[in-house]
Every structure is written in structure tokens, then in C-alpha cells.
Short mmCIF file of C-alpha atoms and ligand atoms in Angstrom, two decimals:
data_model
loop_
_atom_site.label_atom_id
_atom_site.label_comp_id
_atom_site.label_asym_id
_atom_site.label_seq_id
_atom_site.Cartn_x
_atom_site.Cartn_y
_atom_site.Cartn_z
CA UNK A 216 8.15 27.25 25.21
CA UNK A 217 8.12 23.17 26.33
CA UNK A 218 10.51 21.65 23.60
CA UNK A 219 8.95 18.50 22.04
CA UNK A 220 11.02 15.10 23.83
CA UNK A 221 11.90 12.26 20.88
CA UNK A 222 11.20 9.04 22.57
CA UNK A 223 14.06 7.44 23.43
CA UNK A 224 15.03 3.57 23.93
CA UNK A 225 17.25 1.68 26.93
CA UNK A 226 20.36 2.98 25.94
CA UNK A 227 18.96 6.65 26.06
CA UNK A 228 19.77 7.19 22.39
CA UNK A 229 16.64 8.72 21.55
CA UNK A 230 14.54 8.45 18.42
CA UNK A 231 15.57 11.72 16.79
CA UNK A 232 19.26 10.09 17.01
CA UNK A 233 19.01 7.99 14.57
CA UNK A 234 18.39 10.64 11.60
CA UNK A 235 20.21 13.02 9.97
CA UNK A 236 17.78 15.54 7.91
CA UNK A 237 20.60 17.19 6.55
CA UNK A 238 23.04 14.96 5.09
CA UNK A 239 19.49 13.18 4.39
CA UNK A 240 20.59 9.75 6.21
CA UNK A 241 18.85 7.27 8.57
CA UNK A 242 20.03 4.75 11.25
CA UNK A 243 19.93 1.27 9.63
CA UNK A 244 19.63 0.25 13.59
CA UNK A 245 15.78 0.92 12.16
CA UNK A 246 15.95 -1.99 9.91
CA UNK A 247 15.63 -4.12 13.15
CA UNK A 248 14.91 -3.17 16.46
CA UNK A 249 12.54 -4.93 18.64
CA UNK A 250 12.58 -1.80 20.43
CA UNK A 251 11.61 1.28 17.86
CA UNK A 252 9.06 -1.84 16.70
CA UNK A 253 7.22 -1.82 19.26
CA UNK A 254 6.87 2.46 19.37
CA UNK A 255 5.75 2.03 15.52
CA UNK A 256 3.22 -0.30 16.29
CA UNK A 257 1.99 2.46 19.09
CA UNK A 258 3.01 5.39 17.17
CA UNK A 259 2.07 4.70 13.63
CA UNK A 260 -0.45 1.58 13.18
CA UNK A 261 -2.34 2.59 16.05
CA UNK A 262 -2.32 6.27 14.61
CA UNK A 263 -2.99 6.32 10.58
CA UNK A 264 -6.00 5.15 8.11
CA UNK A 265 -4.25 1.55 7.51
CA UNK A 266 -5.65 -0.17 4.04
CA UNK A 267 -6.81 -3.69 4.72
CA UNK A 268 -8.40 -5.45 1.56
CA UNK A 269 -11.10 -4.34 -1.22
CA UNK A 270 -14.97 -4.33 -0.59
CA UNK A 271 -15.61 -6.63 -3.56
CA UNK A 272 -13.58 -9.54 -1.23
CA UNK A 273 -16.54 -8.83 1.35
CA UNK A 274 -19.92 -8.88 -1.25
CA UNK A 275 -23.23 -9.98 0.65
CA UNK A 276 -23.95 -9.95 4.32
CA UNK A 277 -21.87 -11.82 6.63
CA UNK A 278 -18.82 -12.42 4.52
CA UNK A 279 -15.78 -12.07 6.46
CA UNK A 280 -11.88 -12.06 5.43
CA UNK A 281 -9.67 -11.11 8.79
CA UNK A 282 -6.46 -8.95 7.67
CA UNK A 283 -3.58 -7.36 10.36
CA UNK A 284 -3.58 -3.33 11.30
CA UNK A 285 -0.31 -3.08 12.98
CA UNK A 286 0.00 -6.84 15.21
CA UNK A 287 -3.63 -6.79 15.65
CA UNK A 288 -5.59 -9.45 14.22
CA UNK A 289 -8.66 -7.53 12.48
CA UNK A 290 -12.38 -8.83 11.61
CA UNK A 291 -13.24 -7.34 8.33
CA UNK A 292 -17.35 -7.53 7.97
CA UNK A 293 -20.33 -6.72 5.53
CA UNK A 294 -23.18 -6.55 8.13
CA UNK A 295 -26.98 -7.04 7.27
CA UNK A 296 -27.15 -3.42 6.04
CA UNK A 297 -24.65 -3.69 3.70
CA UNK A 298 -21.93 -2.32 5.74
CA UNK A 299 -18.69 -2.29 6.57
CA UNK A 300 -16.83 -2.55 10.33
CA UNK A 301 -13.50 -3.76 11.80
CA UNK A 302 -13.31 -5.06 14.84
CA UNK A 303 -10.65 -6.23 16.42
CA UNK A 304 -10.29 -10.18 16.61
CA UNK A 305 -9.90 -11.05 20.37
CA UNK A 306 -13.01 -11.56 22.24
CA UNK A 307 -13.76 -9.42 25.81
CA UNK A 308 -14.24 -12.56 27.73
CA UNK A 309 -10.06 -13.71 28.46
CA UNK A 310 -8.59 -13.03 25.06
CA UNK A 311 -9.06 -16.28 22.19
CA UNK A 312 -9.12 -15.44 19.09
CA UNK A 313 -13.02 -15.15 17.82
CA UNK A 314 -12.25 -15.82 13.91
CA UNK A 315 -9.78 -18.97 13.47
CA UNK A 316 -10.33 -19.14 9.62
CA UNK A 317 -8.52 -16.41 7.07
CA UNK A 318 -12.03 -15.54 5.96
CA UNK A 319 -15.86 -17.22 4.94
CA UNK A 320 -19.45 -16.31 5.89
CA UNK A 321 -21.04 -15.94 9.14
CA UNK A 322 -24.29 -14.06 10.89
CA UNK A 323 -22.56 -14.36 13.38
CA UNK A 324 -19.38 -15.09 15.25
CA UNK A 325 -18.07 -17.63 17.80
CA UNK A 326 -15.52 -17.85 19.37
CA UNK A 327 -14.08 -22.16 20.12
CA UNK A 328 -12.86 -21.38 23.91
CA UNK A 329 -16.33 -20.82 26.52
CA UNK A 330 -18.77 -19.95 23.47
CA UNK A 331 -19.22 -16.08 23.64
CA UNK A 332 -20.56 -15.02 20.34
CA UNK A 333 -20.52 -11.42 18.29
CA UNK A 334 -21.77 -10.11 15.65
CA UNK A 335 -20.66 -8.79 12.48
CA UNK A 336 -20.37 -5.14 13.14
CA UNK A 337 -19.06 -6.70 16.66
CA UNK A 338 -21.89 -6.52 19.50
CA UNK A 339 -22.44 -8.81 21.94
CA UNK A 340 -24.61 -11.33 21.14
CA UNK A 341 -24.78 -13.45 24.71
CA UNK A 342 -22.96 -16.56 26.46
CA UNK A 343 -24.44 -19.87 26.76
CA UNK A 344 -25.89 -20.34 30.28
CA UNK A 345 -27.97 -17.04 29.96
CA UNK A 346 -30.08 -16.96 32.68
CA UNK A 347 -27.59 -18.12 34.89
CA UNK A 348 -25.24 -14.89 33.81
CA UNK A 349 -21.89 -16.70 32.55
CA UNK A 350 -20.28 -13.20 31.12
CA UNK A 351 -21.84 -12.35 34.13
CA UNK A 352 -23.46 -8.68 35.42
CA UNK A 353 -20.61 -6.10 36.26
CA UNK A 354 -20.80 -4.78 32.10
CA UNK A 355 -24.15 -4.67 30.32
CA UNK A 356 -24.04 -6.51 27.43
CA UNK A 357 -23.45 -3.50 25.39
CA UNK A 358 -20.63 -2.88 26.61
CA UNK A 359 -19.43 -6.39 26.09
CA UNK A 360 -18.42 -6.11 22.07
CA UNK A 361 -15.47 -6.61 20.64
CA UNK A 362 -13.67 -3.07 20.14
CA UNK A 363 -14.09 -1.78 17.24
CA UNK A 364 -11.75 0.15 14.63
CA UNK A 365 -13.20 2.91 12.27
CA UNK A 366 -14.01 2.62 8.55
CA UNK A 367 -13.31 4.46 5.52
CA UNK A 368 -13.99 3.16 2.01
CA UNK A 369 -11.61 4.58 -1.01
CA UNK A 370 -13.35 3.62 -4.47
CA UNK A 371 -13.33 -0.12 -2.62
CA UNK A 372 -10.26 0.09 -1.28
CA UNK A 373 -11.59 -0.78 3.32
CA UNK A 374 -8.97 1.17 5.36
CA UNK A 375 -9.50 1.34 9.37
CA UNK A 376 -8.33 3.31 12.35
CA UNK A 377 -8.19 2.81 15.78
CA UNK A 378 -7.58 6.03 16.45
CA UNK A 379 -10.64 8.45 17.33
CA UNK A 380 -8.81 11.47 16.54
CA UNK A 381 -7.48 11.16 12.77
CA UNK A 382 -8.74 13.54 10.15
CA UNK A 383 -10.78 11.89 7.39
CA UNK A 384 -8.93 9.31 5.27
CA UNK A 385 -8.25 12.49 2.37
CA UNK A 386 -6.20 14.49 4.97
CA UNK A 387 -3.79 11.87 5.12
CA UNK A 388 -3.48 10.97 1.28
CA UNK A 389 -3.18 14.62 1.28
CA UNK A 390 -2.48 16.19 -2.37
CA UNK A 391 -1.68 12.84 -3.56
CA UNK A 392 -5.43 12.22 -3.65
CA UNK A 393 -5.96 13.47 -7.41
CA UNK A 394 -3.39 10.96 -8.19
CA UNK A 395 -4.78 8.23 -6.57
CA UNK A 396 -8.43 9.12 -7.92
CA UNK A 397 -6.30 8.22 -11.14
CA UNK A 398 -5.68 5.02 -10.59
CA UNK A 399 -8.78 3.52 -8.65
CA UNK A 400 -11.20 6.52 -9.94
CA UNK A 401 -11.17 5.80 -13.34
CA UNK A 402 -14.19 4.03 -14.56
CA UNK A 403 -18.25 4.05 -13.79
CA UNK A 404 -18.24 0.24 -12.09
CA UNK A 405 -14.98 0.98 -9.76
CA UNK A 406 -12.70 -2.39 -9.32
CA UNK A 407 -12.60 -5.10 -8.05
CA UNK A 408 -10.45 -7.91 -6.67
CA UNK A 409 -9.59 -11.72 -8.99
CA UNK A 410 -10.36 -13.84 -6.30
CA UNK A 411 -8.72 -14.22 -2.93
CA UNK A 412 -4.91 -12.59 -1.78
CA UNK A 413 -1.75 -14.14 -2.64
CA UNK A 414 -0.23 -14.08 1.33
CA UNK A 415 3.69 -14.48 2.16
CA UNK A 416 5.69 -14.12 5.23
CA UNK A 417 8.87 -12.71 4.76
CA UNK A 418 11.36 -12.67 6.94
CA UNK A 419 12.32 -9.43 6.98
CA UNK A 420 11.58 -5.65 8.89
CA UNK A 421 8.34 -4.16 7.46
CA UNK A 422 10.15 -1.23 6.39
CA UNK A 423 12.70 -2.74 3.61
CA UNK A 424 9.02 -3.15 2.11
CA UNK A 425 7.74 0.01 3.30
CA UNK A 426 10.47 2.13 2.37
CA UNK A 427 11.10 1.05 -1.63
CA UNK A 428 7.77 1.09 -2.68
CA UNK A 429 7.91 5.72 -2.33
CA UNK A 430 9.75 5.32 -5.31
CA UNK A 431 13.02 4.30 -5.23
CA UNK A 432 13.81 4.37 -8.36
CA UNK A 433 17.23 3.02 -9.19
CA UNK A 434 17.15 0.05 -7.94
CA UNK A 435 15.11 -0.94 -11.55
CA UNK A 436 18.65 -0.69 -13.49
CA UNK A 437 20.49 -3.81 -11.46
CA UNK A 438 18.07 -5.18 -9.41
CA UNK A 439 15.29 -5.89 -12.41
CA UNK A 440 17.55 -6.11 -14.88
CA UNK A 441 16.32 -9.80 -15.82
CA UNK A 442 13.29 -7.70 -16.65
CA UNK A 443 14.92 -6.35 -19.68
CA UNK A 444 16.84 -9.17 -20.67
CA UNK A 445 13.89 -10.93 -21.02
CA UNK A 446 11.82 -8.25 -22.61
CA UNK A 447 9.37 -7.40 -19.39
CA UNK A 448 9.74 -3.80 -19.96
CA UNK A 449 11.64 -3.12 -23.18
CA UNK A 450 14.07 -3.60 -24.78
CA UNK A 451 17.48 -2.80 -24.01
CA UNK A 452 21.43 -3.42 -24.79
CA UNK A 453 24.10 -3.69 -22.71
CA UNK A 454 24.48 0.12 -22.36
CA UNK A 455 23.63 1.44 -18.93
CA UNK A 456 23.46 4.78 -21.55
CA UNK A 457 19.97 2.49 -22.80
CA UNK A 458 18.24 3.39 -19.23
CA UNK A 459 18.32 6.71 -19.29
CA UNK A 460 15.15 7.44 -21.56
CA UNK A 461 13.26 4.43 -19.32
CA UNK A 462 14.34 6.33 -16.18
CA UNK A 463 12.44 9.63 -17.09
CA UNK A 464 9.46 10.17 -16.06
CA UNK A 465 7.83 12.68 -12.70
CA UNK A 466 7.78 11.41 -9.57
CA UNK A 467 4.91 12.55 -7.09
CA UNK A 468 5.32 12.74 -3.77
CA UNK A 469 3.98 14.08 -0.10
CA UNK A 470 3.07 13.26 3.50
CA UNK A 471 4.80 9.88 2.96
CA UNK A 472 2.98 8.60 -0.29
CA UNK A 473 4.98 9.03 -3.23
CA UNK A 474 4.15 8.01 -6.78
CA UNK A 475 6.51 6.76 -9.93
CA UNK A 476 4.84 8.51 -13.42
CA UNK A 477 7.05 7.31 -15.72
CA UNK A 478 6.81 8.75 -19.55
CA UNK A 479 3.78 7.65 -21.70
CA UNK A 480 6.91 8.42 -24.79
CA UNK A 481 9.06 6.09 -24.03
CA UNK A 482 6.04 3.50 -23.00
CA UNK A 483 4.74 3.91 -26.83
CA UNK A 484 8.02 4.20 -28.41
CA UNK A 485 9.93 1.05 -26.38
CA UNK A 486 6.91 -1.43 -25.88
CA UNK A 487 4.31 -0.25 -28.62
CA UNK A 488 7.63 1.65 -30.96
CA UNK A 489 5.13 2.14 -34.10
CA UNK A 490 7.42 4.84 -35.03
CA UNK A 491 4.55 7.55 -34.55
CA UNK A 492 5.80 10.67 -32.51
CA UNK A 493 3.51 10.07 -30.34
CA UNK A 494 5.08 13.51 -28.39
CA UNK A 495 3.32 15.04 -31.56
CA UNK A 496 -0.07 14.16 -30.09
CA UNK A 497 -3.70 16.08 -28.07
CA UNK A 498 -3.75 14.51 -25.48
CA UNK A 499 -6.58 13.03 -26.28
CA UNK A 500 -4.67 11.19 -28.59
CA UNK A 501 -2.69 10.07 -26.13
CA UNK A 502 -4.99 8.02 -24.02
CA UNK A 503 -6.99 6.48 -26.86
CA UNK A 504 -3.53 5.56 -28.59
CA UNK A 505 -2.20 4.41 -24.70
CA UNK A 506 -4.46 4.18 -22.79
CA UNK A 507 -4.15 4.08 -18.57
CA UNK A 508 -2.93 0.22 -17.65
CA UNK A 509 -5.94 -2.13 -17.39
CA UNK A 510 -8.25 0.55 -19.48
CA UNK A 511 -8.86 -2.57 -22.19
CA UNK A 512 -11.60 -1.69 -25.00
CA UNK A 513 -13.13 2.39 -25.96
CA UNK A 514 -15.81 1.63 -23.25
CA UNK A 515 -13.45 2.14 -20.51
CA UNK A 516 -11.77 4.83 -22.11
CA UNK A 517 -14.84 6.62 -22.94
CA UNK A 518 -15.92 6.47 -18.99
CA UNK A 519 -12.04 6.95 -18.10
CA UNK A 520 -12.35 10.50 -19.98
CA UNK A 521 -16.09 11.16 -18.72
CA UNK A 522 -14.78 10.29 -15.02
CA UNK A 523 -11.32 12.06 -14.65
CA UNK A 524 -10.97 15.90 -14.82
CA UNK A 525 -8.30 17.78 -18.35
CA UNK A 526 -5.62 18.27 -15.48
CA UNK A 527 -6.35 13.74 -14.75
CA UNK A 528 -6.61 13.59 -18.17
CA UNK A 529 -3.35 14.96 -18.49
CA UNK A 530 -1.14 13.06 -16.11
CA UNK A 531 -2.01 10.51 -18.21
CA UNK A 532 -1.66 11.43 -21.45
CA UNK A 533 2.33 12.45 -19.80
CA UNK A 534 3.08 9.82 -17.50
CA UNK A 535 0.63 7.67 -15.72
CA UNK A 536 1.51 7.06 -12.34
CA UNK A 537 2.08 3.23 -11.86
CA UNK A 538 4.30 2.38 -9.10
CA UNK A 539 4.50 3.41 -6.03
CA UNK A 540 3.08 3.91 -1.85
CA UNK A 541 0.52 5.01 0.10
CA UNK A 542 2.03 5.19 3.40
CA UNK A 543 2.92 3.10 5.39
CA UNK A 544 2.48 0.29 4.40
CA UNK A 545 0.45 -0.33 1.03
CA UNK A 546 3.07 -0.85 -2.18
CA UNK A 547 1.19 -0.12 -5.73
CA UNK A 548 1.76 -1.69 -8.77
CA UNK A 549 -0.49 -0.47 -12.14
CA UNK A 550 2.01 -1.91 -15.09
CA UNK A 551 1.87 -2.39 -18.67
CA UNK A 552 2.91 -5.20 -20.03
CA UNK A 553 3.79 -6.80 -23.50
CA UNK A 554 2.17 -9.71 -23.81
CA UNK A 555 3.52 -13.23 -26.14
CA UNK A 556 1.27 -12.48 -28.90
CA UNK A 557 2.76 -8.81 -29.46
CA UNK A 558 -0.05 -7.10 -27.74
CA UNK A 559 0.01 -5.02 -24.58
CA UNK A 560 -1.67 -6.13 -21.57
CA UNK A 561 -1.94 -4.50 -17.87
CA UNK A 562 -1.97 -5.33 -14.32
CA UNK A 563 -3.10 -3.97 -11.25
CA UNK A 564 -1.21 -5.20 -7.78
CA UNK A 565 -1.65 -4.14 -4.44
CA UNK A 566 0.46 -4.46 -1.39
CA UNK A 567 -0.07 -4.42 1.92
CA UNK A 568 2.96 -4.60 4.18
CA UNK A 569 1.80 -5.91 8.04
CA UNK A 570 5.24 -6.20 9.96
CA UNK A 571 4.55 -9.23 12.70
CA UNK A 572 7.52 -9.15 14.49
CA UNK A 573 10.98 -6.79 13.58
CA UNK A 574 11.81 -9.00 11.12
CA UNK A 575 9.19 -10.42 10.02
CA UNK A 576 6.21 -9.20 7.51
CA UNK A 577 3.22 -10.80 5.53
CA UNK A 578 3.61 -9.61 2.47
CA UNK A 579 0.28 -9.53 1.03
CA UNK A 580 -0.78 -9.24 -2.64
CA UNK A 581 -4.34 -8.73 -4.58
CA UNK A 582 -4.97 -8.22 -8.36
CA UNK A 583 -7.86 -6.93 -9.41
CA UNK A 584 -8.81 -5.00 -12.72
CA UNK A 585 -11.96 -2.63 -13.83
CA UNK A 586 -15.03 -4.42 -12.64
CA UNK A 587 -16.19 -4.37 -16.16
CA UNK A 588 -13.86 -5.51 -18.28
CA UNK A 589 -14.69 -8.74 -20.23
CA UNK A 590 -14.12 -11.84 -18.38
CA UNK A 591 -11.60 -13.58 -21.18
CA UNK A 592 -9.68 -10.02 -20.61
CA UNK A 593 -9.72 -10.74 -16.95
CA UNK A 594 -7.67 -14.10 -17.68
CA UNK A 595 -5.17 -12.17 -19.55
CA UNK A 596 -5.52 -9.67 -16.66
CA UNK A 597 -5.20 -12.15 -13.82
CA UNK A 598 -1.95 -14.36 -15.35
CA UNK A 599 0.20 -10.90 -16.31
CA UNK A 600 -0.48 -9.91 -12.56
CA UNK A 601 0.17 -13.05 -10.55
CA UNK A 602 3.21 -13.27 -13.19
CA UNK A 603 5.08 -9.68 -12.94
CA UNK A 604 3.33 -8.25 -9.11
CA UNK A 605 2.52 -12.11 -7.63
CA UNK A 606 4.43 -13.86 -5.28
CA UNK A 607 6.33 -16.19 -7.51
CA UNK A 608 6.14 -13.12 -9.41
CA UNK A 609 9.55 -11.33 -11.47
CA UNK A 610 8.92 -7.97 -10.40
CA UNK A 611 8.48 -9.37 -6.65
CA UNK A 612 10.75 -11.53 -6.68
CA UNK A 613 13.56 -9.97 -7.47
CA UNK A 614 12.69 -7.11 -4.91
CA UNK A 615 12.04 -9.40 -2.18
CA UNK A 616 15.36 -10.46 -2.51
CA UNK A 617 16.96 -7.86 -1.12
CA UNK A 618 14.60 -7.26 2.33
CA UNK A 619 15.60 -10.20 4.65
CA UNK A 620 19.40 -9.84 3.61
CA UNK A 621 19.20 -5.55 5.34
CA UNK A 622 17.40 -7.10 7.91
CA UNK A 623 20.63 -9.22 8.52
CA UNK A 624 22.70 -7.03 8.56
CA UNK A 625 20.93 -4.85 10.81
CA UNK A 626 21.28 -7.08 13.28
CA UNK A 627 25.35 -7.32 13.05
CA UNK A 628 26.55 -5.10 16.13
CA UNK A 629 28.97 -3.09 13.47
CA UNK A 630 26.28 -3.35 10.90
CA UNK A 631 23.76 -1.83 12.82
CA UNK A 632 26.03 1.53 12.53
CA UNK A 633 25.70 2.00 8.64
CA UNK A 634 22.91 4.11 7.61
CA UNK A 635 21.34 4.07 5.08
CA UNK A 636 22.00 7.27 2.70
CA UNK A 637 19.21 8.91 0.30
CA UNK A 638 21.18 11.46 -1.20
CA UNK A 639 20.55 11.80 -4.55
CA UNK A 640 18.78 14.93 -5.02
CA UNK A 641 16.78 16.59 -7.82
CA UNK A 642 14.47 18.67 -6.52
CA UNK A 643 11.34 20.23 -7.30
CA UNK A 644 10.97 20.75 -10.79
CA UNK A 645 7.51 20.54 -12.09
CA UNK A 646 6.95 20.87 -15.68
CA UNK A 647 4.59 22.86 -17.64
CA UNK A 648 0.92 22.25 -17.82
CA UNK A 649 1.56 19.33 -15.06
CA UNK A 650 -0.67 20.03 -11.87
CA UNK A 651 0.51 22.08 -9.20
CA UNK A 652 -0.71 18.43 -6.95
CA UNK A 653 2.08 17.29 -4.32
CA UNK A 654 5.51 17.60 -4.65
CA UNK A 655 6.70 16.93 -8.49
CA UNK A 656 10.21 15.62 -9.52
CA UNK A 657 10.89 15.07 -13.02
CA UNK A 658 13.19 13.98 -14.36
CA UNK A 659 15.74 10.93 -13.89
CA UNK A 660 15.03 9.25 -10.96
CA UNK A 661 16.36 10.53 -7.93
CA UNK A 662 15.64 9.83 -4.23
CA UNK A 663 13.36 13.54 -3.27
CA UNK A 664 10.04 11.22 -3.63
CA UNK A 665 11.56 8.44 -1.33
CA UNK A 666 12.41 10.60 1.70
CA UNK A 667 9.50 11.90 2.11
CA UNK A 668 8.74 8.62 2.98
CA UNK A 669 11.23 8.78 6.03
CA UNK A 670 9.72 12.43 6.87
CA UNK A 671 6.38 11.24 7.42
CA UNK A 672 8.29 8.37 9.21
CA UNK A 673 10.15 10.85 12.10
CA UNK A 674 7.60 12.53 12.53
CA UNK A 675 5.10 10.78 12.94
CA UNK A 676 8.13 8.43 15.60
CA UNK A 677 9.15 11.86 17.16
CA UNK A 678 6.04 13.01 18.59
FE1 LIG B 296 -14.12 -16.45 24.73
FE2 LIG B 296 -13.68 -17.26 26.66
S1 LIG B 296 -12.26 -16.46 25.22
S2 LIG B 296 -15.63 -17.44 24.87
FE1 LIG B 297 11.05 -3.37 -7.64
#
């Protein structure tokens, strides 16, 4: 039987050699290596479904935004038939970017170099000097369109892949779809973006943020300590023991996707603190008293109860998913946040981590809410999201401090010989009544869920 051969770097190191699957270690050199980066672009970013944005960003015919799939720029646009297309933003004539603005509305995208023009669906309209055949006669017009990616929508989120053989997105999400449906599919109207996304370029390898998003729980204790000091995550004293209840929850993971479901009882006690014993309540009573983040009134709550299954309602009642990722480069933050008037606010933040080289990525941040949220509440949700998960937000200011440091460390001749360790192992542990969906790790947050991210990375990179 033929043995699978792991790709190798120029110095003979095989990709396989960068991992110790038994001791759960990964070479720090993965966090900065232009050769590894190039292999990632081919083996991951041209193969998997990638999140590019939300349908509400381009509501009208001709609307478009320019986004990235790996290091390839793409035009995401809506055509006259209301269909969304994703086309490579590279002119098939001589390689100029066809679209040079970040967003807009156009029924024709005309390349500024020699004037070739393309429709929102990527098809070639024509070139100047049509009769004189500026575009030649070797290829018919049908062959001169922009390269097209496959597109799939998931609760309004726009995903695309270059891989014509890829299974549908549902396969990439696996059992985790059950939890993502809770996050994105709770209301009849669905979600919408609150304005255009923020963009920031960070001098770091994309994986520093990518793998952290897959449920790195322990950094909450230290890196985000200031959030507790100011009461954003509930008040806490100086004792580390007081963190233990906050670190309790249920991590779920599969295929590199991971979510941290945070104990509703702890949230209720620390952020509402009415003295009532939350654990004695039924699922229905719990979600009524503490609806998941973003469910801000009775109408949305009723819709949620209608749309979600009893198993999904149970998840919301016990520990709603609040923080996590979608493999490979999406970070999700669906959080509660105390407001200055004493009430409990919420914010939905989605980030994508777009690689721009081995030591640079673009951090795109969307703020969302349920479309049918009252207008005045949308302002509060936007403010909470900006202050926590925005590029200048308190949480992301903490997180983004570490990523460049790890990348610089990985550049050192000695530093690159260090390993990343995921050895806080809790083991699978599904509480009674919790749905049998994905790998379930209940209790104090450990490294198990995050390790799935690396297993998925390893699988794709060694193929
Ligand atoms: Fe676009 Fe020539 S490169 S028209
Ligand atoms: Fe964080």
C-alpha cells in the first residue's frame, strides 16, 4: 500500500515533522516561515470554504465589496437576478486588479488599464475597439470572464471556495453546524451588519489569531485580566480561585471548529445577581430570564423558541455558545456585556483573519445584530461591540498584543526551535442532557478543543 508522503520544505523538514501528535506539540517555526505559508495558501486557502462577508452588506443589484481568499482579492457582488457571485479580482488581460475600490455599486466593472469590462457575475462584457478585436480572436468572449469561486450562503454569511470538488459547507462545519445554527439562525429576519467592517493590518502570522480563536480559554485569566478589573466580565477579587467558576463551561469542537459555551448560571449570578437560584429553573424559564446575547425583546425570544429545537434551547439554557471560531480563519464573539445603566447588553462580532504574508494579516471586523432588533437598541449593540470586539475594543486590544510577539519569536534561529504546547488535557466529558453533537468537553476550560484546530490544520497540510 502506498504511504502518504508529507510535503517537505527546502531544508528537508517534512510538514509532518513540525508536529508531535502524541505530546500535542507544534513547532513554533510554523508561526513564521514563508515556505510553510505558501503551502498553507495552496493546501488550505484554495481548498476550504472561506467566510467573505454577509449578504446584508450588498443588498441591491450591482452592490459589491472587495475581499480576500488567502492572498487573492475577490469581488463579491450581487447581480440583477439577486444572486451573489465571487470573482477573482484579476483582469484576465494583463493581471491588473479590475476593481480598485473597497465597495460600491456597479453593473459593469471596467479595468482601468486597457478598459476590458465585466458584469457582476464575472462574465466578460467586452473590450474597447470591439470591431478591431482588441481582445483577439483566439478565445471566444465566454472564455474571457473573471475566474469564479463557488458560493454558498449560511444564514446570510457568504462563503466561497476555489475548490470545485469541495463537499458542501455543511461538511466542513460537521456537527458544529448544530451550534452555529443557534448563533446565526435564531430569528425569522436573520442578522444584518451594523455598517461596513473595520479593517486593520496586524504584523503577525494569521495562525496566531486563528488557533487562539479555537477556544484558548486560559488566556482569559491573565491577558484579559483588566476586563475583570473594570467589571466587564463580572466583578472578581484578586484571588485566582474566584476565576474557577468563570472558567467553567462546555467547549465543543470538531473539524477545527470550536466554540466555548459559557455557563448561563455563572453569567446570571455574576452579571445579574438577583439572588435567585438559576439552576433550579426549567430550560424555558432560564432562556426567558437570560436569553442568549442579542435576543433583546419578547418578540425575538418567541421567534427563537419557535426556530430552535428543544436540544438547542437546552444549550442556550445551560451554556450558550459565545466565543469561538470557524476553521480556518474566523473568530466569533457573541457576548453579554453590562451596560452603564446596570442592564445587560450584548454584542455580536465576527472577525476574519486574512493572511497577507507569513508575518502580516488583515483583521476584518463586522458588527452584527438581529435584523428585527429595535433601532434604538441597535445603537447600544453597536457601541458594546465596538468597545469590546472592535479594532480599538478592550478585548481585541488585549488579544492583538500577543500575535506580533509570537511571530517575532518564531523568526529567531533559536526561538523557532521552541514548541507550542496543548497539554492541558481534560478529555471528553458530555454532561447529562447535553446533545450528542461534536466533541464535548465540559468543566474547566482546557486545551482539548483548541487541539482540534491543529489536527485539522495537520490533516490538510500533510495531504
Ligand atoms: Fe485589464 Fe488590460 S489589464 S484591460
Ligand atoms: Fe481573547
